[in-house]
mmCIF file of C-alpha atoms and ligand atoms in Angstrom:
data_model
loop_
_atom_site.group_PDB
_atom_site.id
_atom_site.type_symbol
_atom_site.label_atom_id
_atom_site.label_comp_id
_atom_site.label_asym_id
_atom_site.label_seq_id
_atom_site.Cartn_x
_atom_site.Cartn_y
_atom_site.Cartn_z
ATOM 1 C CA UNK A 1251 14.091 54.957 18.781
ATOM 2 C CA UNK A 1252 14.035 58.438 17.600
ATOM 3 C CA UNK A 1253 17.239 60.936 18.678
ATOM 4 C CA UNK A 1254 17.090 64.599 18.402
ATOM 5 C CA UNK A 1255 20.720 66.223 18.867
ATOM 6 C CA UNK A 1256 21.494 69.891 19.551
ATOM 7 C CA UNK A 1257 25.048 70.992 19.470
ATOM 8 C CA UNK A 1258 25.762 67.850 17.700
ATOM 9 C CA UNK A 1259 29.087 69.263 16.335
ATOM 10 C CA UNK A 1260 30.552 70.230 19.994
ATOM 11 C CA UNK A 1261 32.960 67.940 22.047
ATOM 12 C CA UNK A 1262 30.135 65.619 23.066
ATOM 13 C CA UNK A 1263 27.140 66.192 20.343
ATOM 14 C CA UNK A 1264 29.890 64.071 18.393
ATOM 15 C CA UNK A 1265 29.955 61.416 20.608
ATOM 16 C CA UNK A 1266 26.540 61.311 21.400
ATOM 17 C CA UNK A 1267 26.012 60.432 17.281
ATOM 18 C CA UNK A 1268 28.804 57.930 17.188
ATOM 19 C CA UNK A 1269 27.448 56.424 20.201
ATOM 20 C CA UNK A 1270 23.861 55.590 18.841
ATOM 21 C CA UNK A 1271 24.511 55.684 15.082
ATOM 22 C CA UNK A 1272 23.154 52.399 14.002
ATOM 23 C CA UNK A 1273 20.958 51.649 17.161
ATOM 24 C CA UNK A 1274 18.633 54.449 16.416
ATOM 25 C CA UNK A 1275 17.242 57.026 14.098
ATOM 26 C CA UNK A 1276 19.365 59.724 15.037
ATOM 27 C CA UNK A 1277 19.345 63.563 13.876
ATOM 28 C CA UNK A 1278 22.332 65.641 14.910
ATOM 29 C CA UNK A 1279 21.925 69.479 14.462
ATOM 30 C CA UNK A 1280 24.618 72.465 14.683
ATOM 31 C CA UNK A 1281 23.820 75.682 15.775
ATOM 32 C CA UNK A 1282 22.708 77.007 11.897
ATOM 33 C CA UNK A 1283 19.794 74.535 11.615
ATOM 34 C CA UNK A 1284 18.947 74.785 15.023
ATOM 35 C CA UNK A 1285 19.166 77.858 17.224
ATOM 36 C CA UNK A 1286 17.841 76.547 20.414
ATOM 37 C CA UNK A 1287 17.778 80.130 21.926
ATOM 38 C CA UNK A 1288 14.598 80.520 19.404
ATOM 39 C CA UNK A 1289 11.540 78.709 20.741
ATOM 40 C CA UNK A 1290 10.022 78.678 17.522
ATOM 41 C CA UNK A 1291 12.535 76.917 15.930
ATOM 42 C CA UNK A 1292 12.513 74.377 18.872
ATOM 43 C CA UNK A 1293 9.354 73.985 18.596
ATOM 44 C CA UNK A 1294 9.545 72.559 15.119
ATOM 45 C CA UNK A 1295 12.582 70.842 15.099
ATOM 46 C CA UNK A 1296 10.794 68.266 18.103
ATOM 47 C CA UNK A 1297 7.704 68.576 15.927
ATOM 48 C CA UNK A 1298 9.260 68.412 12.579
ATOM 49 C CA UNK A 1299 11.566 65.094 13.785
ATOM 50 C CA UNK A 1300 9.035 63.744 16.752
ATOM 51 C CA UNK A 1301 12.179 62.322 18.740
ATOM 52 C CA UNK A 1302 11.855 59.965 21.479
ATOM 53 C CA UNK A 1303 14.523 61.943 23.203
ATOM 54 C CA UNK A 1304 16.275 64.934 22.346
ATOM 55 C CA UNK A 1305 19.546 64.967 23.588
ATOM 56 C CA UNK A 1306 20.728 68.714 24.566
ATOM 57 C CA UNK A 1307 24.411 69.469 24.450
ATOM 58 C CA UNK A 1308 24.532 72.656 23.164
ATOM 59 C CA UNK A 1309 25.756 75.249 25.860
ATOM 60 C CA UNK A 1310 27.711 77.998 26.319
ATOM 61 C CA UNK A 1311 30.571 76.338 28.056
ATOM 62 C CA UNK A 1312 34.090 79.329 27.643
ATOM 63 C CA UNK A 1313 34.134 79.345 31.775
ATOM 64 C CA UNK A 1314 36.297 82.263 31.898
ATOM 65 C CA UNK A 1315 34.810 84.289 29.189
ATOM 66 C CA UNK A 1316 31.597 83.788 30.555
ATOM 67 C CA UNK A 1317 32.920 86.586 33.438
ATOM 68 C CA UNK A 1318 32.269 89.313 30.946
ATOM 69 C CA UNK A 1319 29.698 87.363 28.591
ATOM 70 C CA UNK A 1320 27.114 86.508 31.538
ATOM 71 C CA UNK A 1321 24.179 87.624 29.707
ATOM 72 C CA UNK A 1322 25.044 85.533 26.502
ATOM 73 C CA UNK A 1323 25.740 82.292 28.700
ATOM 74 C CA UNK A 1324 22.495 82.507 30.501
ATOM 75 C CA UNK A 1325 20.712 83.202 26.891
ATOM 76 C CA UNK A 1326 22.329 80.017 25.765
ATOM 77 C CA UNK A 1327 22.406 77.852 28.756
ATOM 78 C CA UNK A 1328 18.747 78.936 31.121
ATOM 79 C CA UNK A 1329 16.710 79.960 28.070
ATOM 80 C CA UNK A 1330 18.081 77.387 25.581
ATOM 81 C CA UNK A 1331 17.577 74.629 28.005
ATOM 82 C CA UNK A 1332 13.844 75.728 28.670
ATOM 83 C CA UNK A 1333 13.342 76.338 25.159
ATOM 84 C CA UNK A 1334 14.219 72.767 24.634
ATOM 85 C CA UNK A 1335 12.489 71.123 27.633
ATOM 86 C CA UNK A 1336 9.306 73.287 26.694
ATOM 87 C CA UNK A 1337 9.423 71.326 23.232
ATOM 88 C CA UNK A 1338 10.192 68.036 24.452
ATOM 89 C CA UNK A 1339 7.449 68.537 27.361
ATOM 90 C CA UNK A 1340 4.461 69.527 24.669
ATOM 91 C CA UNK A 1341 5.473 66.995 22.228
ATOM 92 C CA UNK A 1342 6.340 64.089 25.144
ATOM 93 C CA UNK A 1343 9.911 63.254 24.679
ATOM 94 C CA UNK A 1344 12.017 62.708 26.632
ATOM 95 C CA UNK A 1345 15.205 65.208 27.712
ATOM 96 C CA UNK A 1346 18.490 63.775 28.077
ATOM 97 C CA UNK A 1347 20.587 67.333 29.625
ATOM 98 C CA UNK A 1348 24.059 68.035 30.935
ATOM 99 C CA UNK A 1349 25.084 69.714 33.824
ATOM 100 C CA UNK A 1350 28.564 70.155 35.596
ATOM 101 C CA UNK A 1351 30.726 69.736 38.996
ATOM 102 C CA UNK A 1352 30.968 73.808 38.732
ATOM 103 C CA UNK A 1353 27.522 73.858 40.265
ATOM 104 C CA UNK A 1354 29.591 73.194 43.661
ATOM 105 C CA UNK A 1355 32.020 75.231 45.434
ATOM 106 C CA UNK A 1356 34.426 72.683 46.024
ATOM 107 C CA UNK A 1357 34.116 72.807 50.100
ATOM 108 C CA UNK A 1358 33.389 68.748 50.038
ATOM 109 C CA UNK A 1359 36.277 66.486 51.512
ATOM 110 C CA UNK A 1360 33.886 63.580 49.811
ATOM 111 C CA UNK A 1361 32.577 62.972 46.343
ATOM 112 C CA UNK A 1362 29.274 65.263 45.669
ATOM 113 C CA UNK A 1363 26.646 63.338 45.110
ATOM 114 C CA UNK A 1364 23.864 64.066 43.264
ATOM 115 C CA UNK A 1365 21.825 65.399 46.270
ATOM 116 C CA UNK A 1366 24.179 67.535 47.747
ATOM 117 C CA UNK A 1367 23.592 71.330 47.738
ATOM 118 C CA UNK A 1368 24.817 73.805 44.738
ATOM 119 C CA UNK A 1369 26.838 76.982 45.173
ATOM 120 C CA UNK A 1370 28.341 77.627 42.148
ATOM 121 C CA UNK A 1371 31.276 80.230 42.382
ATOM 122 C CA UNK A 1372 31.200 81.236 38.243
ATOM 123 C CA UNK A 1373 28.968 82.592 36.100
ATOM 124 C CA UNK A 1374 29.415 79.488 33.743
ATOM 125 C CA UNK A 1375 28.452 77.560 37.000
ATOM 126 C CA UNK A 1376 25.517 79.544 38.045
ATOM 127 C CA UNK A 1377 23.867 79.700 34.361
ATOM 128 C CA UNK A 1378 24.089 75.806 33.967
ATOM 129 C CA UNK A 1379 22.723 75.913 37.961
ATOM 130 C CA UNK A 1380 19.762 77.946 36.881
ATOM 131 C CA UNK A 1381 19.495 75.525 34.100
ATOM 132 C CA UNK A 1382 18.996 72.477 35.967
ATOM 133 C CA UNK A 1383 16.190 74.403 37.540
ATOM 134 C CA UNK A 1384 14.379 75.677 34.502
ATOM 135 C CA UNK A 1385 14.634 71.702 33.362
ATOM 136 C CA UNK A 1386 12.631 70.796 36.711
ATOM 137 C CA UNK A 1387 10.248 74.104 36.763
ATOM 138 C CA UNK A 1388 9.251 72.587 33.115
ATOM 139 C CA UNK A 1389 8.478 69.217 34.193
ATOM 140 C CA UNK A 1390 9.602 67.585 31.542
ATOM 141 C CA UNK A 1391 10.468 63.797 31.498
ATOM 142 C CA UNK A 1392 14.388 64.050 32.017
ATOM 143 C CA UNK A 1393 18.033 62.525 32.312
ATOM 144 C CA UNK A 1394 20.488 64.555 33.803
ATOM 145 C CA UNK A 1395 24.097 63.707 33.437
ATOM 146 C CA UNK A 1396 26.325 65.798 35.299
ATOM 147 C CA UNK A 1397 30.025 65.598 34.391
ATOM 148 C CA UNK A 1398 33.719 67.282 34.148
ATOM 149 C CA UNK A 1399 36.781 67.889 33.071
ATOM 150 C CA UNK A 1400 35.969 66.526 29.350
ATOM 151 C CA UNK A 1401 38.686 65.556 26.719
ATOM 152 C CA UNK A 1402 37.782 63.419 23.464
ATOM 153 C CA UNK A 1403 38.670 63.606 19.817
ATOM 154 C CA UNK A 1404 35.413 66.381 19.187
ATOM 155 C CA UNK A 1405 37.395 69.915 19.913
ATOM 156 C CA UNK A 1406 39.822 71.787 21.587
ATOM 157 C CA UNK A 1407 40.408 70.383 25.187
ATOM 158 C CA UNK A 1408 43.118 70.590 28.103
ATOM 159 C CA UNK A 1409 45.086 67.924 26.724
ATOM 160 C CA UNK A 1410 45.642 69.300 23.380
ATOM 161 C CA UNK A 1411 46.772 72.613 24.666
ATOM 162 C CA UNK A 1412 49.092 71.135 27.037
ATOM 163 C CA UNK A 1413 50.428 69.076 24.395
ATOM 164 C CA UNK A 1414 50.412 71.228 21.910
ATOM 165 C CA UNK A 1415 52.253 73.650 24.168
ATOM 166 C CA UNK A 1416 54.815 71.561 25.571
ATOM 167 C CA UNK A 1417 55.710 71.197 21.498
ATOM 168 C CA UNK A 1418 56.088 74.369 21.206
ATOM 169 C CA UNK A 1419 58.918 73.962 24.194
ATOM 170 C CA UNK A 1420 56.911 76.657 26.157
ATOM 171 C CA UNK A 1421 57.244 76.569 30.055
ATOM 172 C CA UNK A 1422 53.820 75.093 31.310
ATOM 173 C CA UNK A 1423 52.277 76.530 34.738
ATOM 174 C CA UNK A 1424 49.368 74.598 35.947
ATOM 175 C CA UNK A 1425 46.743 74.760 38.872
ATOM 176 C CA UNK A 1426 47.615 71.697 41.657
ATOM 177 C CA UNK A 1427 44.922 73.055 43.857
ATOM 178 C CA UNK A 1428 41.912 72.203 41.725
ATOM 179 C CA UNK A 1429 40.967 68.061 42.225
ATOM 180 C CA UNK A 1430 38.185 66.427 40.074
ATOM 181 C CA UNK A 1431 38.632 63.469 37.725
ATOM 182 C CA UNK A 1432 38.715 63.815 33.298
ATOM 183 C CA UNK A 1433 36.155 62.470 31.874
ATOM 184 C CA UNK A 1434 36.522 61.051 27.849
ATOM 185 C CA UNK A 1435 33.362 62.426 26.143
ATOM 186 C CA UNK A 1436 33.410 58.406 24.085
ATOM 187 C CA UNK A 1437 32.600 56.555 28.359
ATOM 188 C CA UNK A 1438 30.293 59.775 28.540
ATOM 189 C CA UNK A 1439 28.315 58.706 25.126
ATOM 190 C CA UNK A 1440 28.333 55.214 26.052
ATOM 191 C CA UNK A 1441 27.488 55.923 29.888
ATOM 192 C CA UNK A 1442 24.406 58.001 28.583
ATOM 193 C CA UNK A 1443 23.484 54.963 25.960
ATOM 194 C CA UNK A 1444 23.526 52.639 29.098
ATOM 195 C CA UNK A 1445 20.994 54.712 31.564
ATOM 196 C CA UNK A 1446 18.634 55.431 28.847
ATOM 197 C CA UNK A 1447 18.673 51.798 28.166
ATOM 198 C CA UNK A 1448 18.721 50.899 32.216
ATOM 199 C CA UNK A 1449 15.274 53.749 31.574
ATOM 200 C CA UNK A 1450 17.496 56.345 34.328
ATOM 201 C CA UNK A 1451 15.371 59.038 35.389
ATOM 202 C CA UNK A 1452 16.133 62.788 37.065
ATOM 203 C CA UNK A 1453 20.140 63.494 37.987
ATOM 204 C CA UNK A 1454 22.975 61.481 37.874
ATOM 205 C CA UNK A 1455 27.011 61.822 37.855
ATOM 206 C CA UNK A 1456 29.224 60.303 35.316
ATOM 207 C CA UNK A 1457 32.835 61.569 35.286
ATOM 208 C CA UNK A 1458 36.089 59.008 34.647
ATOM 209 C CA UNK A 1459 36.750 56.941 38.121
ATOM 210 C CA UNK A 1460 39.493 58.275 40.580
ATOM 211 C CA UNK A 1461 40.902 61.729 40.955
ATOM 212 C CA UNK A 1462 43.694 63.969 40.027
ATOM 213 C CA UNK A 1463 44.416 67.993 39.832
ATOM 214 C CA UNK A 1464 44.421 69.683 36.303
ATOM 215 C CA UNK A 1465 48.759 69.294 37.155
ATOM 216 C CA UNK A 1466 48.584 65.965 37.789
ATOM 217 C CA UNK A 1467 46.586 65.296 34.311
ATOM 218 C CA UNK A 1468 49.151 67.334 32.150
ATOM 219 C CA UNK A 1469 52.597 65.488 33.780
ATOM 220 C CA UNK A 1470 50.371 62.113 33.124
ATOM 221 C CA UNK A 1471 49.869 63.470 29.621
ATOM 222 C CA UNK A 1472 53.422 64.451 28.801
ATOM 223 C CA UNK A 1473 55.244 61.603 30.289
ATOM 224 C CA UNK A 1474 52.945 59.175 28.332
ATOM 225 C CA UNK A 1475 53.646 61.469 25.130
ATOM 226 C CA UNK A 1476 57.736 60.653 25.822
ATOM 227 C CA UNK A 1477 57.678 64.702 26.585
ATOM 228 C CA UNK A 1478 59.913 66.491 29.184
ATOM 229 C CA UNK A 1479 58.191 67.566 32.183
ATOM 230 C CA UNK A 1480 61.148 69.631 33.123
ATOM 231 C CA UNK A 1481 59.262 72.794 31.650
ATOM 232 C CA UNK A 1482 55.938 71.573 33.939
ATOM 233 C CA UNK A 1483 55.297 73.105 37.250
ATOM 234 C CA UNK A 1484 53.082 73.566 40.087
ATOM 235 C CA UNK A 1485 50.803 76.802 40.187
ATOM 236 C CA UNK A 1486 48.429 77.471 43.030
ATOM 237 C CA UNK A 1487 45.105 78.940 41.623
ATOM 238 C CA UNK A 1488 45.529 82.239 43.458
ATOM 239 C CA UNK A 1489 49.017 82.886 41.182
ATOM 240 C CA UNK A 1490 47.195 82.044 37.759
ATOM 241 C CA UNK A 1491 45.350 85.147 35.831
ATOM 242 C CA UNK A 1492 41.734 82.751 35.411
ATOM 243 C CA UNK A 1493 39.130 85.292 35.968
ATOM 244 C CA UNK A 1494 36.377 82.497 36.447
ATOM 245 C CA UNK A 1495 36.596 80.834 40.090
ATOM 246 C CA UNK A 1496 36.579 77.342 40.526
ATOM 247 C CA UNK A 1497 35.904 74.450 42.907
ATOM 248 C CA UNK A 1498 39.207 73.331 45.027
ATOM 249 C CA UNK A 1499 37.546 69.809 44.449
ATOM 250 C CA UNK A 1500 34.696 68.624 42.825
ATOM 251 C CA UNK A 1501 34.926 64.942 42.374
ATOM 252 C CA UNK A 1502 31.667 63.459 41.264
ATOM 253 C CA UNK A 1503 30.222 60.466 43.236
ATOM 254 C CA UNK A 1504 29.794 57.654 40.571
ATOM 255 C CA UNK A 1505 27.548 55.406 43.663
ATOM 256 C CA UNK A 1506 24.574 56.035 41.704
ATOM 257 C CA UNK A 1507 25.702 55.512 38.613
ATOM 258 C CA UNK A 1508 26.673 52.271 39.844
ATOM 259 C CA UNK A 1509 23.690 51.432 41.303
ATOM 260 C CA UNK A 1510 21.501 51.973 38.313
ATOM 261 C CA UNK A 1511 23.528 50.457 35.614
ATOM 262 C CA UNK A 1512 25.907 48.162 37.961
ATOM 263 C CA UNK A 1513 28.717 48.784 35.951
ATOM 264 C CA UNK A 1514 31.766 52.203 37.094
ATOM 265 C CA UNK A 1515 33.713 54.181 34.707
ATOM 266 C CA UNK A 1516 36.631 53.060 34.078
ATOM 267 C CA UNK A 1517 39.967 55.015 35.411
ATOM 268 C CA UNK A 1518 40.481 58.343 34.167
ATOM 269 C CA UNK A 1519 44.103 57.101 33.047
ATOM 270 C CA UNK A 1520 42.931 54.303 31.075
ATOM 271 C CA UNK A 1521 41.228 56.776 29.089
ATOM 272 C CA UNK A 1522 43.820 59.414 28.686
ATOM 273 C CA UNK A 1523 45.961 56.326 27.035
ATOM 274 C CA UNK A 1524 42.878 55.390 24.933
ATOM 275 C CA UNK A 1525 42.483 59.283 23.639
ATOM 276 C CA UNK A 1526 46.039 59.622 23.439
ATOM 277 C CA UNK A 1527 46.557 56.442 20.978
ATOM 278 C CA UNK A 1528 43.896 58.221 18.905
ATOM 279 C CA UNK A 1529 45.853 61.805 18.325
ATOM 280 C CA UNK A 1530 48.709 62.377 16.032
ATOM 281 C CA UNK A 1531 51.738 64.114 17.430
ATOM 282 C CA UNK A 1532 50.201 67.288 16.177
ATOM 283 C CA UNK A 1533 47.873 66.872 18.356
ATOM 284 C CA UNK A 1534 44.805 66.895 15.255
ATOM 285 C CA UNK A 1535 42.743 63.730 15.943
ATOM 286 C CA UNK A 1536 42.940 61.000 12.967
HETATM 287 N N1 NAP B 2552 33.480 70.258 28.329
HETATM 288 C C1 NAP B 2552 33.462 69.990 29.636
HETATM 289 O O1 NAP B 2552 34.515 69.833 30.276
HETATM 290 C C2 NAP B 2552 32.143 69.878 30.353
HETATM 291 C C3 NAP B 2552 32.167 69.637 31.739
HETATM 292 C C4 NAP B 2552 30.968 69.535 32.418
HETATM 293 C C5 NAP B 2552 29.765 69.657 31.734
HETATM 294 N N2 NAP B 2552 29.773 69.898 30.405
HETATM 295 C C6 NAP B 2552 28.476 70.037 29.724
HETATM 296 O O2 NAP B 2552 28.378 69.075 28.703
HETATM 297 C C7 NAP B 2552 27.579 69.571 27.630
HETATM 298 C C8 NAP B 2552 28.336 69.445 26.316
HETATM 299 O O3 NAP B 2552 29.519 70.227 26.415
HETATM 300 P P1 NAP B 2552 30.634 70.252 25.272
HETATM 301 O O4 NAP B 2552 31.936 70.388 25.953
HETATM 302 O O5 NAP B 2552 30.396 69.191 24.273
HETATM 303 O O6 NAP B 2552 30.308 71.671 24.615
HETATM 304 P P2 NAP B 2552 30.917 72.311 23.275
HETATM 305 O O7 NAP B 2552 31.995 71.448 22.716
HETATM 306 O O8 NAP B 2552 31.208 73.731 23.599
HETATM 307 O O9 NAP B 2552 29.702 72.205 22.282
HETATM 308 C C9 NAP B 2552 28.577 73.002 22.441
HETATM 309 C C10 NAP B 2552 27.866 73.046 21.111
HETATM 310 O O10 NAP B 2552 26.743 73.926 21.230
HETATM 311 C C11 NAP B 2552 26.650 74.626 20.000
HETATM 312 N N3 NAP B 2552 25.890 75.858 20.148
HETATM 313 C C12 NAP B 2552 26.321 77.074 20.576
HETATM 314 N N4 NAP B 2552 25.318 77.947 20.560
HETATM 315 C C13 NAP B 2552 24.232 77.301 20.095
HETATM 316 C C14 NAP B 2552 22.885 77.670 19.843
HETATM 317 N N5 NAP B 2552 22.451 78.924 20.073
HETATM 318 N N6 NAP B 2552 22.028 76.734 19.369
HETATM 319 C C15 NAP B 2552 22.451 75.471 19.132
HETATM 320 N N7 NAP B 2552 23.729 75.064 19.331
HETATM 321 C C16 NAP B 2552 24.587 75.973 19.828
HETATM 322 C C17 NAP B 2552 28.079 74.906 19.639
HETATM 323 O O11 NAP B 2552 28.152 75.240 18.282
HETATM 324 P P3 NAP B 2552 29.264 76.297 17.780
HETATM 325 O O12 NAP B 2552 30.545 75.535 17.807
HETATM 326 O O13 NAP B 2552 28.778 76.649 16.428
HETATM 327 O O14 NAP B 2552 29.245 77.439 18.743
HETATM 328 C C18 NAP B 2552 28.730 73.585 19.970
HETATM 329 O O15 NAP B 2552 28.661 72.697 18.873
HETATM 330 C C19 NAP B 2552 27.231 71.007 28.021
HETATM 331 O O16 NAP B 2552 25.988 71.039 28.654
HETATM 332 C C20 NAP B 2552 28.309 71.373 29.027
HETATM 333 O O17 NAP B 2552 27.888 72.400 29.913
HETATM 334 C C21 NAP B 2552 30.927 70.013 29.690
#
């Protein structure tokens, strides 16, 4: 098998290499060989490589900053993605895409699955919305892997900044209000290995199994660290300065998942301890 990466330096492009290196003929690309808001040079990367699957996880993904950058987001995220599925459609390979849980406005007392109606609140939301649909309008063979609250050894994360500020002895105010589950971008890679190779089709969730609030992930992360939570409190969302809204809860529904591959994620926790064994104190991954 043939694998075209884009954004294969970002948080998950990383994985995503790791994850098939060996098992395939991969190509990972960064942003300066491939621009995928240039059709032309989509065009002949898919042509130049002729992947079996191009697996796109380059995005614009700075929530907040998105506010004020909408226009760059949606360049990146809408036109990139059907820059990409145009390619993959004419040269027929197959599209393995990410979305997110920020497509939904958090109104759900249950798990969204992967049928249940959008309304993104953000702009990084509704660019990676529109996405999804410019992935359908192009008809292009397709995986979709909706996910959330991602952490791994690839780039800057939640848990590095907590930890990294709770070094630094700073006070640490943190949303309780917002629910979902951390996902580690390693069970992402492997879950995405596993559908291609259970030959998954059209939109699926993967996310870490159970549920927490961003709060309840950093006293987790500091009392596994041996760090004081004394300097850790509760914030409700409306006290924070975030200018990008978000979803009160957006768990993601792992049933299908399940059902095609027959195996879950396992608990967010477990892999919180996994990442964490991996970091130095620094917080620099070894
Ligand atoms: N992180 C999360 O919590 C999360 C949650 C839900 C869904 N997702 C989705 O998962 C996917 C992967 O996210 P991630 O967290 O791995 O993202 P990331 O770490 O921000 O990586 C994105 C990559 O895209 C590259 N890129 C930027 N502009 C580009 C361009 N014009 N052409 C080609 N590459 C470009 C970036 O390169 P530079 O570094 O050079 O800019 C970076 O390597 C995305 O679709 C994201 O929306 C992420």
């Amino acid at each position: 098998m043939r694998l075209l990466i884009t954004g294969g330096h970002g948080l998950l492009g990383g994985e995503i290499e790791a994850a098939f290196r060996g098992r395939a003929e991969v190509r990972a690309t960064d942003r300066e060989e491939w621009d995928v808001t240039d059709p032309a040079a989509c065009r002949r990367e898919v042509e130049g490589f002729r992947p079996d699957a191009v697996i796109h996880c380059a995005a614009y993904t700075a929530v907040d900053r998105a506010e004020r950058e909408a226009e760059i987001a949606h360049l990146l995220n809408v036109d990139g993605t059907r820059n990409v599925a145009r390619a993959c459609r004419e040269r027929g390979a197959l599209m393995v895409a990410f979305g997110t849980d920020y497509i939904f406005d958090g109104a759900s007392s249950r798990p969204y699955r992967e049928e249940d109606p959008a309304n993104p609140l953000s702009v990084y939301g509704k660019t990676k919305w529109a996405a999804e649909q410019a992935l359908r309008e192009e008809r292009v063979d397709h995986l979709l892997v909706r996910t959330q609250w991602m952490f791994g050894p690839g780039g800057g994360n939640f848990i590095r900044t907590i930890l990294g500020k709770a070094r630094q002895g700073e006070t640490l105010r943190v949303v309780s209000d917002q629910v979902g589950c951390p996902t580690y971008s390693r069970d992402l890679a492997g879950a995405v290995r596993t559908l291609l190779e259970a030959g998954a089709r059209g939109t699926v969730h993967f996310s870490g199994e159970g549920e927490t609030s961003w709060f309840g992930l950093a006293r987790n992360v500091l009392e596994r660290c041996g760090l004081p939570t004394g300097s850790l409190f509760a914030a409700r969302t409306r006290d924070l300065p975030y200018p990008a809204p978000r979803p009160a809860y957006s768990v993601l529904s792992k049933e299908k998942y399940h059902a095609i591959t027959g195996s879950f994620p396992r608990p967010w926790e477990e892999a919180v301890g996994e990442y964490l064994g991996m970091i130095r104190p620094e917080g620099g991954a070894r």
